[in-house]
PDB file of C-alpha atoms in Angstrom:
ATOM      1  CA  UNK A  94     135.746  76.979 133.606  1.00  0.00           C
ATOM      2  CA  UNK A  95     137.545  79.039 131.188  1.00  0.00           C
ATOM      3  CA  UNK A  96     136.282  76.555 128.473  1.00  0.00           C
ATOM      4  CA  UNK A  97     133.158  77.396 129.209  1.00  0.00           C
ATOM      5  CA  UNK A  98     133.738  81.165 129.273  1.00  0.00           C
ATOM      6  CA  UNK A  99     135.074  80.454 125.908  1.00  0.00           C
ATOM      7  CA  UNK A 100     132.583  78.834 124.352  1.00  0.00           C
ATOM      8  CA  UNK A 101     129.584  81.329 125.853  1.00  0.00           C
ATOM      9  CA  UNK A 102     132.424  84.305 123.996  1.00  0.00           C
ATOM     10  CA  UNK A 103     132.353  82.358 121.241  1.00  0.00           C
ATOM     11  CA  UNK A 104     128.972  81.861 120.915  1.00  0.00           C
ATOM     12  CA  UNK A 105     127.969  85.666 121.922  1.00  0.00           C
ATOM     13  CA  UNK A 106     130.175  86.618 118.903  1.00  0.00           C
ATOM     14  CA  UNK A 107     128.759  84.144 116.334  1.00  0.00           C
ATOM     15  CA  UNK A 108     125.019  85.751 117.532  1.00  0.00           C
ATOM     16  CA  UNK A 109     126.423  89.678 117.172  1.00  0.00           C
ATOM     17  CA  UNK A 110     128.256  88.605 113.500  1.00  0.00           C
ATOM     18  CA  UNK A 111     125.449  86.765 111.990  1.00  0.00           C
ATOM     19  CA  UNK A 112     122.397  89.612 113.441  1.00  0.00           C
ATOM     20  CA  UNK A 113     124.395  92.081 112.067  1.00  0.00           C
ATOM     21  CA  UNK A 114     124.797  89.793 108.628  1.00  0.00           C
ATOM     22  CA  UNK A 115     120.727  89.627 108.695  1.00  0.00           C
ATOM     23  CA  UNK A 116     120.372  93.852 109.545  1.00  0.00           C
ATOM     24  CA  UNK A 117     122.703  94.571 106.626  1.00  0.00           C
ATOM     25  CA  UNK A 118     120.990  92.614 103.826  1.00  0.00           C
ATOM     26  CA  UNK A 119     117.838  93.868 105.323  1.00  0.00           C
ATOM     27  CA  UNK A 120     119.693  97.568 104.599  1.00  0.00           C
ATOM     28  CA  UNK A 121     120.982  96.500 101.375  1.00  0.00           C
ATOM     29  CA  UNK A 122     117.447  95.577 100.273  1.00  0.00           C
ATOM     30  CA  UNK A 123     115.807  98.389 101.510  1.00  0.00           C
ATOM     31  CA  UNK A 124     118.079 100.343  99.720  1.00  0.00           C
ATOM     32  CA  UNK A 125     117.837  98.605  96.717  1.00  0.00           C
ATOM     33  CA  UNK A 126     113.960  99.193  96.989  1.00  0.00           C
ATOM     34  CA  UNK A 127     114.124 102.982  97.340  1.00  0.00           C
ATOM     35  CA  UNK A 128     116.458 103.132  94.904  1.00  0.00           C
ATOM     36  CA  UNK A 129     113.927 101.262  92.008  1.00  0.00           C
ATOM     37  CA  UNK A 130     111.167 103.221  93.576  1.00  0.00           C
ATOM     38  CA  UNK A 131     112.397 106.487  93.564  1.00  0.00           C
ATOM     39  CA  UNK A 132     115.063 106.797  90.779  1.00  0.00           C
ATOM     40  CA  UNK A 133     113.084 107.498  88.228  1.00  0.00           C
ATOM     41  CA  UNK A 134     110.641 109.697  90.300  1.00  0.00           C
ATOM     42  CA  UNK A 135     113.715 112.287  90.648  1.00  0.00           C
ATOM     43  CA  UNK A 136     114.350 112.332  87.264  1.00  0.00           C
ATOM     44  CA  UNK A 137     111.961 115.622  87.251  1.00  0.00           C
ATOM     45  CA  UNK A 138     113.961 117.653  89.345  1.00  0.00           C
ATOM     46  CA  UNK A 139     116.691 116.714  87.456  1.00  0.00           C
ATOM     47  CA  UNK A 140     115.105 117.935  84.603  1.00  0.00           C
ATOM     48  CA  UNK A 141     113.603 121.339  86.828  1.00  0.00           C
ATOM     49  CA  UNK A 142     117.156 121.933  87.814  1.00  0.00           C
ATOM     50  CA  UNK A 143     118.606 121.478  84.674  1.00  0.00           C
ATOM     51  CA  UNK A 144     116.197 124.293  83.057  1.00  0.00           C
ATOM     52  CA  UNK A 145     118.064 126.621  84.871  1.00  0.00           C
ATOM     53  CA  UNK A 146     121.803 126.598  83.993  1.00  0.00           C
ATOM     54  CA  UNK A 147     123.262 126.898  80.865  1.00  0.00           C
ATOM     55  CA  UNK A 148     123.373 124.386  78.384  1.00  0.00           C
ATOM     56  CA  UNK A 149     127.178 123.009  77.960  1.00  0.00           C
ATOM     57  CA  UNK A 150     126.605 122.838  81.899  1.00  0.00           C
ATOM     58  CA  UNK A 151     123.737 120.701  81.859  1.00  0.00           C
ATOM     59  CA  UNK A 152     125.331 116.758  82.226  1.00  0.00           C
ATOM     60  CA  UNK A 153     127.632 118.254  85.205  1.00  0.00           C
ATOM     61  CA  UNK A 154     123.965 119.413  86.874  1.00  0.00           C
ATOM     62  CA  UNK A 155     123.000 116.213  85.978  1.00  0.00           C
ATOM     63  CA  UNK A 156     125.583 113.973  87.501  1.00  0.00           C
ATOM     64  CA  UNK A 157     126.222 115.616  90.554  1.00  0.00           C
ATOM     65  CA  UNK A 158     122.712 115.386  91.704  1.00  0.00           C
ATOM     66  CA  UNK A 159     122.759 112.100  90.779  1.00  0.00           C
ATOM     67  CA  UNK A 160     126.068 111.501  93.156  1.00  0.00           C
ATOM     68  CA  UNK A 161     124.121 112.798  95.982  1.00  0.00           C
ATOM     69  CA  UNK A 162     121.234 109.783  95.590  1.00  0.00           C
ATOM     70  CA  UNK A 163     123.042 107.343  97.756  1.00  0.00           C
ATOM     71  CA  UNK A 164     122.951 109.363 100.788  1.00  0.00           C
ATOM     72  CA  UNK A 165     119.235 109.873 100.296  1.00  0.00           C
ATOM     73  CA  UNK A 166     118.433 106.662  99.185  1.00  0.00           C
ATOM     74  CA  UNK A 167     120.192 105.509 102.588  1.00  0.00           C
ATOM     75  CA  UNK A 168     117.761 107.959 104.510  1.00  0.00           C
ATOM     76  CA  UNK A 169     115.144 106.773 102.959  1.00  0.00           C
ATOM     77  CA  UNK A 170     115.908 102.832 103.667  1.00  0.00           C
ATOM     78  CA  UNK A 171     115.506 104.164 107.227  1.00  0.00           C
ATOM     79  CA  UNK A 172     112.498 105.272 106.885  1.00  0.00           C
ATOM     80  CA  UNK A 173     111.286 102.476 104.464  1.00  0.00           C
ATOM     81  CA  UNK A 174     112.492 100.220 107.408  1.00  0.00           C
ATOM     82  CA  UNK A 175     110.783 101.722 109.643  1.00  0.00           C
ATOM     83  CA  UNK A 176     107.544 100.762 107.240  1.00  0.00           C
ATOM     84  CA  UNK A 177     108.366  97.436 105.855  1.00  0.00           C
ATOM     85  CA  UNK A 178     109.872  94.675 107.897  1.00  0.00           C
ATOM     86  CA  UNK A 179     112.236  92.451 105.814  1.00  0.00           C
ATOM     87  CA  UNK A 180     109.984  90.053 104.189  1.00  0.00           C
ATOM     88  CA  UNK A 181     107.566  92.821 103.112  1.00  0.00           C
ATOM     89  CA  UNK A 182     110.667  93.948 101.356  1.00  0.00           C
ATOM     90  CA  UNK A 183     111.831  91.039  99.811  1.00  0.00           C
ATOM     91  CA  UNK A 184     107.915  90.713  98.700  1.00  0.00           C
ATOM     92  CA  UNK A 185     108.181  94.364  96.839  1.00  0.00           C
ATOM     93  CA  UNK A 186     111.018  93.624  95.333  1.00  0.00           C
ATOM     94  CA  UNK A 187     109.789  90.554  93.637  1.00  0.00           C
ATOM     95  CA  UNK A 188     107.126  92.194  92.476  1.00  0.00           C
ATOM     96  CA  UNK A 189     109.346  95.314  91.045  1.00  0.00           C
ATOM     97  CA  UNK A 190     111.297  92.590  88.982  1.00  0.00           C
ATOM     98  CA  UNK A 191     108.356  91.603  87.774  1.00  0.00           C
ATOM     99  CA  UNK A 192     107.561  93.155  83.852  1.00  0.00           C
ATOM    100  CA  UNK A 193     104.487  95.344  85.436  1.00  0.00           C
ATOM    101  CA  UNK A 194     106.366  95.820  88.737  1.00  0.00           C
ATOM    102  CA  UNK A 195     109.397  97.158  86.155  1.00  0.00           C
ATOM    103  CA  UNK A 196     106.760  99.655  84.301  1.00  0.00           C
ATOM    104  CA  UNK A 197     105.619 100.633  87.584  1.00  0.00           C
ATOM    105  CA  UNK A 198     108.902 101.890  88.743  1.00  0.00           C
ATOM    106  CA  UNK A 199     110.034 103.405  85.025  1.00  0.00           C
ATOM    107  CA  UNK A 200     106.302 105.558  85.492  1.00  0.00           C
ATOM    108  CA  UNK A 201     106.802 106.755  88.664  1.00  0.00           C
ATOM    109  CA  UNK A 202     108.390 110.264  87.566  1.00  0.00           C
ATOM    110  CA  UNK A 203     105.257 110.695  84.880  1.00  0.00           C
ATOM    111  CA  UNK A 204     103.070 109.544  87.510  1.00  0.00           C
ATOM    112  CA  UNK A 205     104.459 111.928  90.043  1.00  0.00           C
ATOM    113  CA  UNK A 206     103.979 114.746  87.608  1.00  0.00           C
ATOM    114  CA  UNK A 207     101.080 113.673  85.713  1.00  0.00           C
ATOM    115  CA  UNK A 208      99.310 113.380  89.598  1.00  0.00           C
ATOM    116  CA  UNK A 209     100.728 117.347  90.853  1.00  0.00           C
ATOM    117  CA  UNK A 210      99.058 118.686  87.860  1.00  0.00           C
ATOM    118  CA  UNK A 211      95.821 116.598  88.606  1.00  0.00           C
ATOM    119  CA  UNK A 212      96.242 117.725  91.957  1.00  0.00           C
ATOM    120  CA  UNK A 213      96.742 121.513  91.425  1.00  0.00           C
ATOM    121  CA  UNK A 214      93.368 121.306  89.446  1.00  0.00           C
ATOM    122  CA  UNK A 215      91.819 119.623  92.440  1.00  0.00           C
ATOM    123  CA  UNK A 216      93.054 122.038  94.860  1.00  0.00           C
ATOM    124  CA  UNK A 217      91.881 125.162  92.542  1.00  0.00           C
ATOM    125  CA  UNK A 218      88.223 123.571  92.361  1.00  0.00           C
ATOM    126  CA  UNK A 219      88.361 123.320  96.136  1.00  0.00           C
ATOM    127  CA  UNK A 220      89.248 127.013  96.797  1.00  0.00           C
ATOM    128  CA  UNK A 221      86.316 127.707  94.682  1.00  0.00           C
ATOM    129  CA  UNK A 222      84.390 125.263  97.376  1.00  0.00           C
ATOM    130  CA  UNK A 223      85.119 127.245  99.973  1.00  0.00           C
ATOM    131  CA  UNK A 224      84.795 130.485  98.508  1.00  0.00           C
ATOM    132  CA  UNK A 225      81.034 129.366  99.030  1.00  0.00           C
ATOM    133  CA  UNK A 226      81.449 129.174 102.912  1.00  0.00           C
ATOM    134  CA  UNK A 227      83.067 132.554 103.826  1.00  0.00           C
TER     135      UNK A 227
END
């Protein structure tokens, strides 16, 4: 009997170990996607932020925004796993180590902006829309 209580323990334990094996790479990865994704996206506010101090103080801006991007990046893999299941991951991150993939994520910060100001245009031609209607 205690065998047997044993080997159930045993086996219980080998179950927990290797699901939380599989949940951590699946964190890992989804890290490792918002991390290509985004990195370059925040490169913008780096450069907002870095407008407004003074020169000789610009690289300490720099780096410790940049220390704070693994706690976001972790937030984000939350949400991104909430989104993606593990496979659709591992599928976008084959495709961002792939050369277009690669451009993609380099573009996203020129994107990002290039898209606000296209939006901001949008948004002014819409006021003048509804301007018509009141």
């Amino acid at each position: 009997m205690k065998k047997v209580l044993l080997l159930v323990a045993f086996v219980c334990f080998s179950i927990t170990i290797n699901a939380q094996e599989v949940e951590d790479a699946y964190t890992a990865d989804a890290q490792k996607l918002v991390k290509i994704v985004s990195e370059s996206a925040f490169s913008p506010v780096i450069d907002q932020f870095s407008g407004m101090v003074a020169e000789d103080k610009k690289d300490d801006l720099a780096a410790d925004i940049k220390a704070t991007f693994p706690e976001l990046f972790a937030a984000m893999a939350e949400i991104y796993k909430e989104e993606f299941s593990h496979s659709e991951i591992k599928e976008l991150l084959a495709f961002y180590d792939t050369p277009v993939g690669k451009k993609l994520a380099a573009k996203t910060g020129d994107l990002s902006q290039k898209g606000m100001v296209a939006g901001q245009a949008w948004g002014m031609k819409l006021q003048g829309i509804l301007q018509k209607y009141q």
